[in-house]
mmCIF file of C-alpha atoms and ligand atoms in Angstrom:
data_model
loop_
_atom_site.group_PDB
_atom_site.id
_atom_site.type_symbol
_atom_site.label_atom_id
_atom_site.label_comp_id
_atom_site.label_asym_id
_atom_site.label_seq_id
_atom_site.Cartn_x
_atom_site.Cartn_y
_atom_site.Cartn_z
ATOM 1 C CA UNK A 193 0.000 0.000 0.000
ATOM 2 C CA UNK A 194 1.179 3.381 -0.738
ATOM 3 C CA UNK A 195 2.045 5.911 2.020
ATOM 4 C CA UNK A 196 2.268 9.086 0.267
ATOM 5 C CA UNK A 197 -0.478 11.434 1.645
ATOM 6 C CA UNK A 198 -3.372 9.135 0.611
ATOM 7 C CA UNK A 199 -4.325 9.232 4.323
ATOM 8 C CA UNK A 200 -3.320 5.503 4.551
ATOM 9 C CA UNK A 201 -1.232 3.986 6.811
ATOM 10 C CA UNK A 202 0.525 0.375 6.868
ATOM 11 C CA UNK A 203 -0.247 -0.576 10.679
ATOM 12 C CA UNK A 204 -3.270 1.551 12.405
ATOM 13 C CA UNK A 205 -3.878 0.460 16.411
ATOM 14 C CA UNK A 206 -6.685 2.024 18.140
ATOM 15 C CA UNK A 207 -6.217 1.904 21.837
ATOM 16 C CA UNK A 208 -9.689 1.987 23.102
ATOM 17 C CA UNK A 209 -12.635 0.130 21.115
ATOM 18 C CA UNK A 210 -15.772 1.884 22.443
ATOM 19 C CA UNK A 211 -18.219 3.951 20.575
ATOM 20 C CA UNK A 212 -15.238 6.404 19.078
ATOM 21 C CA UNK A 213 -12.539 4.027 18.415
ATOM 22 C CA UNK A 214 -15.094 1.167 17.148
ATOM 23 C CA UNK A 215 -16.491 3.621 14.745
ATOM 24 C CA UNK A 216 -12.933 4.529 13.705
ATOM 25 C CA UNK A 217 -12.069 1.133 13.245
ATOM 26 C CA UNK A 218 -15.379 0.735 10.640
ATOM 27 C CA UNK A 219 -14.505 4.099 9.122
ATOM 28 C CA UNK A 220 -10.656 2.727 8.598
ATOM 29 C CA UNK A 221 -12.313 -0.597 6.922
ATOM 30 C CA UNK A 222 -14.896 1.125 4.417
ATOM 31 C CA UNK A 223 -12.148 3.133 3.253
ATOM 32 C CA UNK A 224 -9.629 0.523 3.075
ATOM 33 C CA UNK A 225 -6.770 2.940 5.170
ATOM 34 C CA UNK A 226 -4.895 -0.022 6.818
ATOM 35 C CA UNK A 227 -2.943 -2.885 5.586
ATOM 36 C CA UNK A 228 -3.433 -4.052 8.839
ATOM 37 C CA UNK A 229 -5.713 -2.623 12.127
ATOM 38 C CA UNK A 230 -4.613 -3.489 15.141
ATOM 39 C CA UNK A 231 -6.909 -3.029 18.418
ATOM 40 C CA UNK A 232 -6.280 -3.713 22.137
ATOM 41 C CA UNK A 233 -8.880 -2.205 25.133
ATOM 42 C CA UNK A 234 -8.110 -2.637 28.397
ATOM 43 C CA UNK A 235 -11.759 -4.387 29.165
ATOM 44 C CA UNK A 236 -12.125 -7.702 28.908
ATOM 45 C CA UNK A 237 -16.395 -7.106 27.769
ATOM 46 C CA UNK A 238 -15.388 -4.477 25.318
ATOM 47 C CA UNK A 239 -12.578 -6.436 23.711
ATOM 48 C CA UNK A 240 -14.569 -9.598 23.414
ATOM 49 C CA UNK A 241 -17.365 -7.739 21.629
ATOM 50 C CA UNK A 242 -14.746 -5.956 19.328
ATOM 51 C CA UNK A 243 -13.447 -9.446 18.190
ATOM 52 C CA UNK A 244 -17.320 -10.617 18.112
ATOM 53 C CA UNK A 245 -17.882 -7.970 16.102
ATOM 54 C CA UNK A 246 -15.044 -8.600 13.638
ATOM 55 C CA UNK A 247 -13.764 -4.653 14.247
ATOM 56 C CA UNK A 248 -9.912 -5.490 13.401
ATOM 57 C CA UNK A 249 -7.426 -7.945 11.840
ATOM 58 C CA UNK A 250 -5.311 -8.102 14.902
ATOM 59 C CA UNK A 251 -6.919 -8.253 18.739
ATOM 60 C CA UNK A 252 -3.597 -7.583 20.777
ATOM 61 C CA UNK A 253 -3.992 -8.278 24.732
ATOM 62 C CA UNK A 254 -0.296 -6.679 25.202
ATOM 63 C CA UNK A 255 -0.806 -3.161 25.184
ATOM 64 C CA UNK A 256 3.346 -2.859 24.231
ATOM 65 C CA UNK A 257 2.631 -5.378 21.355
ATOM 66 C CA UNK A 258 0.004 -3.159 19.733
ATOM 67 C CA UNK A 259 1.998 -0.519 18.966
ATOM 68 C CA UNK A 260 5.457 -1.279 18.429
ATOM 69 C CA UNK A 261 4.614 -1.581 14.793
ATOM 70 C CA UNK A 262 1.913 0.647 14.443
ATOM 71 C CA UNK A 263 2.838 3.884 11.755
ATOM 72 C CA UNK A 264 -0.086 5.250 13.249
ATOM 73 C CA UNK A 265 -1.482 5.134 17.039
ATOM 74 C CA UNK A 266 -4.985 6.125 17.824
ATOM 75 C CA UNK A 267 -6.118 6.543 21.596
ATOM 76 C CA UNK A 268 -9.898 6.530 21.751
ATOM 77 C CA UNK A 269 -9.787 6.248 25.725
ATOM 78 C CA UNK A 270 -11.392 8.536 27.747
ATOM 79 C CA UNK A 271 -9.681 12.322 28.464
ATOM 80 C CA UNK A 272 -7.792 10.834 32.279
ATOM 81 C CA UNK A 273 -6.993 7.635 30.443
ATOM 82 C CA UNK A 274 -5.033 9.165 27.929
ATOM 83 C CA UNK A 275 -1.938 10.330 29.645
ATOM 84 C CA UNK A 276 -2.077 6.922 31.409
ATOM 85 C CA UNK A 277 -2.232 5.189 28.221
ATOM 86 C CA UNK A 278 1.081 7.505 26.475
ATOM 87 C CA UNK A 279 3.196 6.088 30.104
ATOM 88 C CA UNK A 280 2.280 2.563 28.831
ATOM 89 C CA UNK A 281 3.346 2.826 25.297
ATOM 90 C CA UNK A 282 6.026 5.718 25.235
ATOM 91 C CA UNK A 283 8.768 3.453 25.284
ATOM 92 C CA UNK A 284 7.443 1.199 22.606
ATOM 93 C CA UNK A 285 6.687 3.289 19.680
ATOM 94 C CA UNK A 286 8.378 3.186 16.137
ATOM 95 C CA UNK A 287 10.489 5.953 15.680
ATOM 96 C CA UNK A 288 8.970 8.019 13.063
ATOM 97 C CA UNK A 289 5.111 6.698 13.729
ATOM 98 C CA UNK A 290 2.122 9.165 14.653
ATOM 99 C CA UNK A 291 0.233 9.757 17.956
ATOM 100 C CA UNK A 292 -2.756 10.924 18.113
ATOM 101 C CA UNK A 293 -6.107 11.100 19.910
ATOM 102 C CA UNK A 294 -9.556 11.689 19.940
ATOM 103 C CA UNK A 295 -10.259 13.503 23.094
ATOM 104 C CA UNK A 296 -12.781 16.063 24.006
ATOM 105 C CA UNK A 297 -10.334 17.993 25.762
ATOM 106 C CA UNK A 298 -7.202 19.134 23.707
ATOM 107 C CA UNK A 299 -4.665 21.058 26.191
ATOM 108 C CA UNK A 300 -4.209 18.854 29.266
ATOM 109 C CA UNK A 301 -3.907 15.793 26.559
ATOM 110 C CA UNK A 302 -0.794 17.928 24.343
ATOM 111 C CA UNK A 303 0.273 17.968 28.357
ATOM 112 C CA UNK A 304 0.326 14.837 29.535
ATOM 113 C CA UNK A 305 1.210 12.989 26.257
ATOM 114 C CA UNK A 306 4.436 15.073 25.711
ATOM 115 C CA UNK A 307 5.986 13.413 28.892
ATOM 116 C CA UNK A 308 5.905 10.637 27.350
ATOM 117 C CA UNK A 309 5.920 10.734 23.993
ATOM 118 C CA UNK A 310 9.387 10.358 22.749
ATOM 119 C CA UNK A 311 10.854 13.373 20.220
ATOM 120 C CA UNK A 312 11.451 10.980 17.375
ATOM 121 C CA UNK A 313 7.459 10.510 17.225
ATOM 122 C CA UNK A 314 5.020 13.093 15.988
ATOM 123 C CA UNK A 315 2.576 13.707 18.505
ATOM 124 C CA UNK A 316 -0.722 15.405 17.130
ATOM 125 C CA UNK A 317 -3.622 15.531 18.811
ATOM 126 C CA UNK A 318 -6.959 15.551 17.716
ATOM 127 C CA UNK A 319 -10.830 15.685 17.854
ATOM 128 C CA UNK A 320 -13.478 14.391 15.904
ATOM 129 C CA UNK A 321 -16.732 16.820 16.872
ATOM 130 C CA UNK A 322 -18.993 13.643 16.231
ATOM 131 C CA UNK A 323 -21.080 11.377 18.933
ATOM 132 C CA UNK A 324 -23.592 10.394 20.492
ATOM 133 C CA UNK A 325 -24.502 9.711 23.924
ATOM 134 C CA UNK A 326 -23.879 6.165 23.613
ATOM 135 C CA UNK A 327 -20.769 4.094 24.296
ATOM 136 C CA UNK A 328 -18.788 1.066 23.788
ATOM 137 C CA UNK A 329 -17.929 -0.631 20.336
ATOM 138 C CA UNK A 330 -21.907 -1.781 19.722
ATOM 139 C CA UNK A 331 -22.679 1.118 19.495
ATOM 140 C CA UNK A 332 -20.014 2.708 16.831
ATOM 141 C CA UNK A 333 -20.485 2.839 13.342
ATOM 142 C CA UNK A 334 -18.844 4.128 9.539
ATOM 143 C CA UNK A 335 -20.762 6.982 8.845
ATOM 144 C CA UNK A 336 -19.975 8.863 12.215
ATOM 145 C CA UNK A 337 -17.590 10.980 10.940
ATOM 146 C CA UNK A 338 -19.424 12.210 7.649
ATOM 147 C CA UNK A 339 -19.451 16.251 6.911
ATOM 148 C CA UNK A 340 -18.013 16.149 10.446
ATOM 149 C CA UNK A 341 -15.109 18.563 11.523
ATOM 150 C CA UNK A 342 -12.228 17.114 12.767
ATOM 151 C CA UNK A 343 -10.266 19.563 15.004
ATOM 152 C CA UNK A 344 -6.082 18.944 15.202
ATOM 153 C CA UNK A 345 -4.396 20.498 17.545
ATOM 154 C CA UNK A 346 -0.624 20.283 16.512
ATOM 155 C CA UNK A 347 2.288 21.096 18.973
ATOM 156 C CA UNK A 348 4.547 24.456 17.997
ATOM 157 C CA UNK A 349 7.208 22.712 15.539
ATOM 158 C CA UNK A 350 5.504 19.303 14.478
ATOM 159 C CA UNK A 351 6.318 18.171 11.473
ATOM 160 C CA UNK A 352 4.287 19.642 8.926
ATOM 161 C CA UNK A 353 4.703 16.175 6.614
ATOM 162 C CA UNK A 354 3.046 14.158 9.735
ATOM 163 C CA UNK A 355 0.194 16.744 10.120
ATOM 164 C CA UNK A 356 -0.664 16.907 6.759
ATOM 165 C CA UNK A 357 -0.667 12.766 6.558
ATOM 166 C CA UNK A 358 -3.021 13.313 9.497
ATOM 167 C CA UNK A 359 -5.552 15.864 7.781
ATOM 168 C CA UNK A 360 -5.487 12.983 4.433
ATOM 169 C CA UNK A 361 -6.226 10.543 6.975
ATOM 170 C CA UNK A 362 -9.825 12.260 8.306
ATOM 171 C CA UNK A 363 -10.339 13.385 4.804
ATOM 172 C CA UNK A 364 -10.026 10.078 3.816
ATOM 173 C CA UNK A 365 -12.545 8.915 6.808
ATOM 174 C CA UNK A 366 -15.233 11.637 6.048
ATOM 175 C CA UNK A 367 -14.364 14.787 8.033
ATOM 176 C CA UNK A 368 -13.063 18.290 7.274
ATOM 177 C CA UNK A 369 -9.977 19.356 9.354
ATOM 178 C CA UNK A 370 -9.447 22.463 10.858
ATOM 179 C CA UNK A 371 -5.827 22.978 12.623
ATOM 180 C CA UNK A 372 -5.983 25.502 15.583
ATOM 181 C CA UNK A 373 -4.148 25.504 19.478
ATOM 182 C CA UNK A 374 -5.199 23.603 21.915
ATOM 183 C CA UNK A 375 -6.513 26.414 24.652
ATOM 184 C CA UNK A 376 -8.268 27.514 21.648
ATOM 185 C CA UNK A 377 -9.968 24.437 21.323
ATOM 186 C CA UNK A 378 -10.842 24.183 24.579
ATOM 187 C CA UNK A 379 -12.351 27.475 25.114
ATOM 188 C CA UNK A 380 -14.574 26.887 21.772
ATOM 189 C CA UNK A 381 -15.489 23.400 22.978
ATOM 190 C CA UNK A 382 -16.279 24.673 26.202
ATOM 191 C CA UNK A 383 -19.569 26.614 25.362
ATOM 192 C CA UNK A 384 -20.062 24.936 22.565
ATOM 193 C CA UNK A 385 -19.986 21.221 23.904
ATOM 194 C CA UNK A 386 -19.447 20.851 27.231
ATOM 195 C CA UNK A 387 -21.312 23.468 29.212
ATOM 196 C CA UNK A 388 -24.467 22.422 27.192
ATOM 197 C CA UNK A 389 -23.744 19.010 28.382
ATOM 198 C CA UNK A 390 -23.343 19.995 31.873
ATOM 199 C CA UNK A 391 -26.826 22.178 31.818
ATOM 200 C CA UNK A 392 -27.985 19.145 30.595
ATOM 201 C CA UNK A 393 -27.277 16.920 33.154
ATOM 202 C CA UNK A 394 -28.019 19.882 35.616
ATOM 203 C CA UNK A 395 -31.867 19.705 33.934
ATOM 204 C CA UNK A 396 -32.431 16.114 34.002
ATOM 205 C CA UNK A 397 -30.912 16.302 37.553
ATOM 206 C CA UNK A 398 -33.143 19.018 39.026
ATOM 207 C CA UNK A 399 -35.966 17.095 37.098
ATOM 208 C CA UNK A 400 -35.395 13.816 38.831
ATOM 209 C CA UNK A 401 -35.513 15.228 42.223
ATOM 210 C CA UNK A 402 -38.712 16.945 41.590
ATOM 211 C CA UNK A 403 -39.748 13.691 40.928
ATOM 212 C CA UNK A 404 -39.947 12.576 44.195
ATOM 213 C CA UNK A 405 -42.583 15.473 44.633
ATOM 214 C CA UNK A 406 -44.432 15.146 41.367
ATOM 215 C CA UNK A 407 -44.373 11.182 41.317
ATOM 216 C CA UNK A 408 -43.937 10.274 37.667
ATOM 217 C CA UNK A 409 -44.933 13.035 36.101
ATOM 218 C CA UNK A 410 -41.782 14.316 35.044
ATOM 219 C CA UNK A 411 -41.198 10.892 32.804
ATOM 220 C CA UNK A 412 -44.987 10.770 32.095
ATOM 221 C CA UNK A 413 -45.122 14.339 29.911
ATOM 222 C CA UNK A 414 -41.104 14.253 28.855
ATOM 223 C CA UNK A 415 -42.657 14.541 24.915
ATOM 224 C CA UNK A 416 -41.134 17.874 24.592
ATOM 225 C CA UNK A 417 -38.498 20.269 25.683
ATOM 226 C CA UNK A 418 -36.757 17.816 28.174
ATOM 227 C CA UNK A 419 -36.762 14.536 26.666
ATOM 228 C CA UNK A 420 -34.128 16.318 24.217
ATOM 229 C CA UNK A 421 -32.444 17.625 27.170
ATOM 230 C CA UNK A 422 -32.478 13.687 28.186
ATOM 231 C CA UNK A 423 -30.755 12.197 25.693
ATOM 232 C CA UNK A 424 -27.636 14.833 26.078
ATOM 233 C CA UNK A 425 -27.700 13.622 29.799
ATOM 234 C CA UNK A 426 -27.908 9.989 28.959
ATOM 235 C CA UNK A 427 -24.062 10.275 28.146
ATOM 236 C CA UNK A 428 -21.001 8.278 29.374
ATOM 237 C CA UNK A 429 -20.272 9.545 33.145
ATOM 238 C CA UNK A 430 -16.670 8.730 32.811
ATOM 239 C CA UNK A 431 -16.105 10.538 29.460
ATOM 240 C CA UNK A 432 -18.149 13.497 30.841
ATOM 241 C CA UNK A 433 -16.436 13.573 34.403
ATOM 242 C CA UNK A 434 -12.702 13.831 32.739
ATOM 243 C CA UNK A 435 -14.290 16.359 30.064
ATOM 244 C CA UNK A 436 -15.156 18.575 33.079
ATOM 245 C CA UNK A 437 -11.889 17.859 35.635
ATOM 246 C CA UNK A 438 -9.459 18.455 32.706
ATOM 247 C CA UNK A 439 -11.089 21.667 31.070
ATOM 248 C CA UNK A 440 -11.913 23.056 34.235
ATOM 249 C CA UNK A 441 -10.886 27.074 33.560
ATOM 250 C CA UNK A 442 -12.840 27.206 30.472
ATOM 251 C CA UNK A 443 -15.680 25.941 31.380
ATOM 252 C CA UNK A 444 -16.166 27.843 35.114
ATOM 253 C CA UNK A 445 -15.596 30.771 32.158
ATOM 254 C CA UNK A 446 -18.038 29.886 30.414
ATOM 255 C CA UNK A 447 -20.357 29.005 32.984
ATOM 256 C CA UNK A 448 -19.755 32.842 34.856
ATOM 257 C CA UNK A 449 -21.162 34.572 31.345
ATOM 258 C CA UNK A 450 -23.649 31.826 31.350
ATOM 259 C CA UNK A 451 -25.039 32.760 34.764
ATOM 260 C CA UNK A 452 -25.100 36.345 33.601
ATOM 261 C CA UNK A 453 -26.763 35.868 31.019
ATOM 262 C CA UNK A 454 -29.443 33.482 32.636
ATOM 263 C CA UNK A 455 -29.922 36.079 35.720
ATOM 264 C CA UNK A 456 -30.823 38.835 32.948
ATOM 265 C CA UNK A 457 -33.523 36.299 32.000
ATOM 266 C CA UNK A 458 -34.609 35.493 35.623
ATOM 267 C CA UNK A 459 -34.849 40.027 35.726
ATOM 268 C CA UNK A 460 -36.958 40.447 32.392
ATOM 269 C CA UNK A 461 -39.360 37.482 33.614
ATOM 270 C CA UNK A 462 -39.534 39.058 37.151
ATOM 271 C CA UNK A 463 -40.274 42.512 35.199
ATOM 272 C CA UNK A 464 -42.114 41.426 32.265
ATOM 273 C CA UNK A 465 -39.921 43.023 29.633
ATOM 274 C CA UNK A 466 -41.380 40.873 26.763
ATOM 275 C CA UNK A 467 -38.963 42.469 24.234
ATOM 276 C CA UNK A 468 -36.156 41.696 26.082
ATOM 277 C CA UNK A 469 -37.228 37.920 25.805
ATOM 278 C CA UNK A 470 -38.680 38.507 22.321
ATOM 279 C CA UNK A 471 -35.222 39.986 20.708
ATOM 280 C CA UNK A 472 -32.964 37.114 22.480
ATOM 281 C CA UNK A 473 -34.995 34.606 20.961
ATOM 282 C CA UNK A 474 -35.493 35.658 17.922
ATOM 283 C CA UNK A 475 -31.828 35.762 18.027
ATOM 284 C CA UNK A 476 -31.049 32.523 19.060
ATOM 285 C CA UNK A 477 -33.841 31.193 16.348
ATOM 286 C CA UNK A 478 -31.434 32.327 13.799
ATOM 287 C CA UNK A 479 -28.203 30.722 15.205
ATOM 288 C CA UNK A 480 -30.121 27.323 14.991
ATOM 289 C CA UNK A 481 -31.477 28.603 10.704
ATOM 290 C CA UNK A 482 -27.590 28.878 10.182
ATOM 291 C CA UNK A 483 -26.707 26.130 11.486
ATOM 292 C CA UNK A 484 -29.054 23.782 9.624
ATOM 293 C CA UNK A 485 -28.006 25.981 6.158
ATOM 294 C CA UNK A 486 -24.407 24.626 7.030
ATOM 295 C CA UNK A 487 -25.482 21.341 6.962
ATOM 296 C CA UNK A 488 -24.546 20.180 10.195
ATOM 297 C CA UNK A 489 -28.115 18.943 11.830
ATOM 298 C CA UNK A 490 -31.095 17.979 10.474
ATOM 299 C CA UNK A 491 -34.258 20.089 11.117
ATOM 300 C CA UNK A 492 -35.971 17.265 12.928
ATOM 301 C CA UNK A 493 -35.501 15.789 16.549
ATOM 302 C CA UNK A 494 -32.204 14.626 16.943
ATOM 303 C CA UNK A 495 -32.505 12.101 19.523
ATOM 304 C CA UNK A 496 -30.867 8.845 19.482
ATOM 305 C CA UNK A 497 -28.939 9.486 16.371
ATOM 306 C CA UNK A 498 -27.778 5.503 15.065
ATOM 307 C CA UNK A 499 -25.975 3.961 12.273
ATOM 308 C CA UNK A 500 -29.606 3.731 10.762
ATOM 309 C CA UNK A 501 -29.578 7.668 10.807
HETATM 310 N N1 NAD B 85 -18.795 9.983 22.882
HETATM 311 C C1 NAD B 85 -18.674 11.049 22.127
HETATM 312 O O1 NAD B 85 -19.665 11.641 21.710
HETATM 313 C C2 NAD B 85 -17.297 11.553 21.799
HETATM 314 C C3 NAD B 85 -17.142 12.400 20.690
HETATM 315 C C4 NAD B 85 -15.857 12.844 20.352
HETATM 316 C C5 NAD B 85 -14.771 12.470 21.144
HETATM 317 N N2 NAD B 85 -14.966 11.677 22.232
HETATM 318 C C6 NAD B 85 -13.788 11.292 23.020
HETATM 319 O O2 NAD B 85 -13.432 9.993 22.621
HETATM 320 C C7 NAD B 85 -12.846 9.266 23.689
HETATM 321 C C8 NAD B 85 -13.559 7.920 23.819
HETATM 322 O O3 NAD B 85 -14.928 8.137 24.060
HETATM 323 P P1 NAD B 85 -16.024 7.035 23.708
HETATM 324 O O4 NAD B 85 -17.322 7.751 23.623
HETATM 325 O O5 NAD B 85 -15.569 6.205 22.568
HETATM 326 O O6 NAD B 85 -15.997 6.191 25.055
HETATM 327 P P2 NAD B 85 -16.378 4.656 25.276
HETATM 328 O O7 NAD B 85 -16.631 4.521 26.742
HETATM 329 O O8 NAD B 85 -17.419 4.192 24.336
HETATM 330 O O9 NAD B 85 -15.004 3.906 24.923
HETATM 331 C C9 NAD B 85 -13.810 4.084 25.632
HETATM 332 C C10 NAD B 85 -13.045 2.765 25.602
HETATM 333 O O10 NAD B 85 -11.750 2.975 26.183
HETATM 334 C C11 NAD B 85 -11.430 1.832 26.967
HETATM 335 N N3 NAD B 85 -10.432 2.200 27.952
HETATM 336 C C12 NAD B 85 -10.585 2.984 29.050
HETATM 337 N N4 NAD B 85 -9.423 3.115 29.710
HETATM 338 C C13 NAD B 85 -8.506 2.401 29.006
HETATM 339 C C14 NAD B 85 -7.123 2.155 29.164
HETATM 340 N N5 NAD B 85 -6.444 2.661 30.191
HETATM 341 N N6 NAD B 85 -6.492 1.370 28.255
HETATM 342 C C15 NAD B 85 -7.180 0.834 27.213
HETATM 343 N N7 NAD B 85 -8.498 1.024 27.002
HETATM 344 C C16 NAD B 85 -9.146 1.813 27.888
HETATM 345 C C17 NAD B 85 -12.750 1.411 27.579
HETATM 346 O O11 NAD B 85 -12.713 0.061 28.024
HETATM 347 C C18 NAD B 85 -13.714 1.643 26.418
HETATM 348 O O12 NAD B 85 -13.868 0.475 25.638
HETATM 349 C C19 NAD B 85 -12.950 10.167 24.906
HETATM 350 O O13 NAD B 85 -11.703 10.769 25.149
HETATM 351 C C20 NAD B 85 -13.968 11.216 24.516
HETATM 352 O O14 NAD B 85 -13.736 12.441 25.148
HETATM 353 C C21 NAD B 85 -16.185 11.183 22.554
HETATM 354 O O1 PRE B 86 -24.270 14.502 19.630
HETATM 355 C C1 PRE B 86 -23.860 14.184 20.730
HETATM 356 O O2 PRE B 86 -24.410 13.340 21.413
HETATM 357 C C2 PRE B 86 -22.657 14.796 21.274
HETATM 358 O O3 PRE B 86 -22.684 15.116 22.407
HETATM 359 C C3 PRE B 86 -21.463 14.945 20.446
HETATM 360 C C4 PRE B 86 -20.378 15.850 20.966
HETATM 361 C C5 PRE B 86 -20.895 17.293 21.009
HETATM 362 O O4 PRE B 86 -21.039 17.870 22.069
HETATM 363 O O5 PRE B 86 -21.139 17.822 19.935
HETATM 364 C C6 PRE B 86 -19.935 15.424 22.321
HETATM 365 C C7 PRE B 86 -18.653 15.411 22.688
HETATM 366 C C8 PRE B 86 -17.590 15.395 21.733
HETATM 367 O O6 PRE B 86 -16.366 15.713 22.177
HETATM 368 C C9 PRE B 86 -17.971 15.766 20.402
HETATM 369 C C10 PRE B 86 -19.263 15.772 20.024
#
């Protein structure tokens, strides 16, 4: 197989077959990107249902024997994981092979992976902006990564060969790469990912403990507003916990203009300034038009997004 740009590699390992890495793994198959795909997960369940499921042409239950051949290494592990993970393999990777990732949270992952990421290796991390709230490798599949952006987040001085082998690679799996710094990313992601996520689980949370009060109505007329709201909150606690403990200054950020903003509600509600309610949503109305003219979301519910979707 040629290696020249075509986003291809000879040996790809994903560390880490759950609902990211498993739908890497498909993605990597359809578009025929590996001579050979390599997979090891630390849990026994999830690595028996990735061989079940056929995800790989090697199922490696040495972590060090996964990647000391890989040209490409992949670590779909959640955010606290992943500097865990780079310890384990550091010593073992080719000299001249990638590293990258696919975590949610881009700065303390450039951290932690540089300790132990030797200098002959290009380290680039990365981020697909594509999920759901499911997890494990069931629940992956191809198309995840379709008319997706793919966010990289390149140290000062890597090797501009490696990162553009990286772009080819996404291109190659269905995504559109954008290349910016890793605070950057974080402060983005922040309000536009992870605080909704955490008023999300906030909702559902303040919900469920009315429920105790309201018996089951809170389930019972769930048709509208909040059963969207439920799905967001229906995502993996682990991902979400190391999401929140390793972008921590962002996110109190965003949350502080957040409250503002919210309080400024709370006043035009106490005071019935209509227009003030009227002009912020028409506002917000339009933020959701432009997104749907760029393609990115469907104009219907969105809930429980599949590979049937
Ligand atoms: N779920 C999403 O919507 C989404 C979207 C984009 C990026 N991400 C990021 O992708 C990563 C994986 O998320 P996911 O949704 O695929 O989670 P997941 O729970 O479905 O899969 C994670 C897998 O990693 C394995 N794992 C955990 N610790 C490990 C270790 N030390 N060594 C080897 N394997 C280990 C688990 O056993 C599991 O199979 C996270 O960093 C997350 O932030 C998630
Ligand atoms: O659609 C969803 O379920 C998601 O939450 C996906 C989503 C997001 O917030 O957009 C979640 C976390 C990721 O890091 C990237 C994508």
């Amino acid at each position: 197989m040629s290696e020249q740009n075509t986003g291809q590699y000879s040996q790809i390992t994903i560390i880490g077959i759950g609902l990211i890495g498993s739908s890497l793994a498909r993605a990597i198959k359809r578009a025929k990107l590996a001579d050979k795909l390599v997979v090891y997960d630390s849990d026994p369940q999830a690595f028996e249902k990735a061989l079940e499921l056929n995800l790989a042409d090697v199922f490696e239950t040495d972590i060090s024997y996964a990647v000391e051949t890989a040209d490409l290494v992949i670590l779909a592990v959640p955010v606290g994981a992943i500097g865990i993970v780079g310890s384990q393999i550091g010593t073992y990777l080719k000299n001249g092979a990638t590293v990258t990732d696919v975590g949610s949270v881009k700065a303390s992952v450039l951290e932690a992976l540089q300790v132990s990421v030797p200098s002959g290796v290009h380290l680039i991390p990365g981020h697909p902006v594509a999920g759901t709230e499911k997890s494990g490798p069931e629940a992956g599949f191809a198309g995840l990564f379709d008319g997706r952006w793919c966010i990289l987040t390149p140290p000062e001085g890597a090797d501009r060969t490696a990162v553009q082998r990286l772009t080819e690679f996404w291109t190659a799996i269905g995504s559109t790469v954008e290349i910016m710094d890793a605070e950057h990313h974080d402060l983005v992601l922040a309000i536009t990912s992870h605080v909704p996520h955490l008023i999300a689980y906030n909702i559902v949370g303040t919900a469920s403990d009315l429920e105790t009060v309201t018996r089951s109505e809170v389930i019972k007329y769930s048709a509208g507003g909040f059963r969207d709201f439920t799905r967001i909150a229906a995502s993996d606690p682990t991902m979400w916990r190391d999401v929140f403990l390793n972008n921590k200054d962002a996110v109190l950020e965003m949350l502080g203009r957040f409250s503002e903003d919210l309080t400024a509600l709370q006043r035009a509600i106490r005071w019935g300034d209509g227009d003030a309610l009227y002009d912020l949503f028409d506002r917000t109305r339009t933020i959701r038009r432009r997104i749907i003219d760029a393609g990115q979301e469907t104009d219907a519910a969105d809930f429980g997004r599949t590979h049937e979707d």
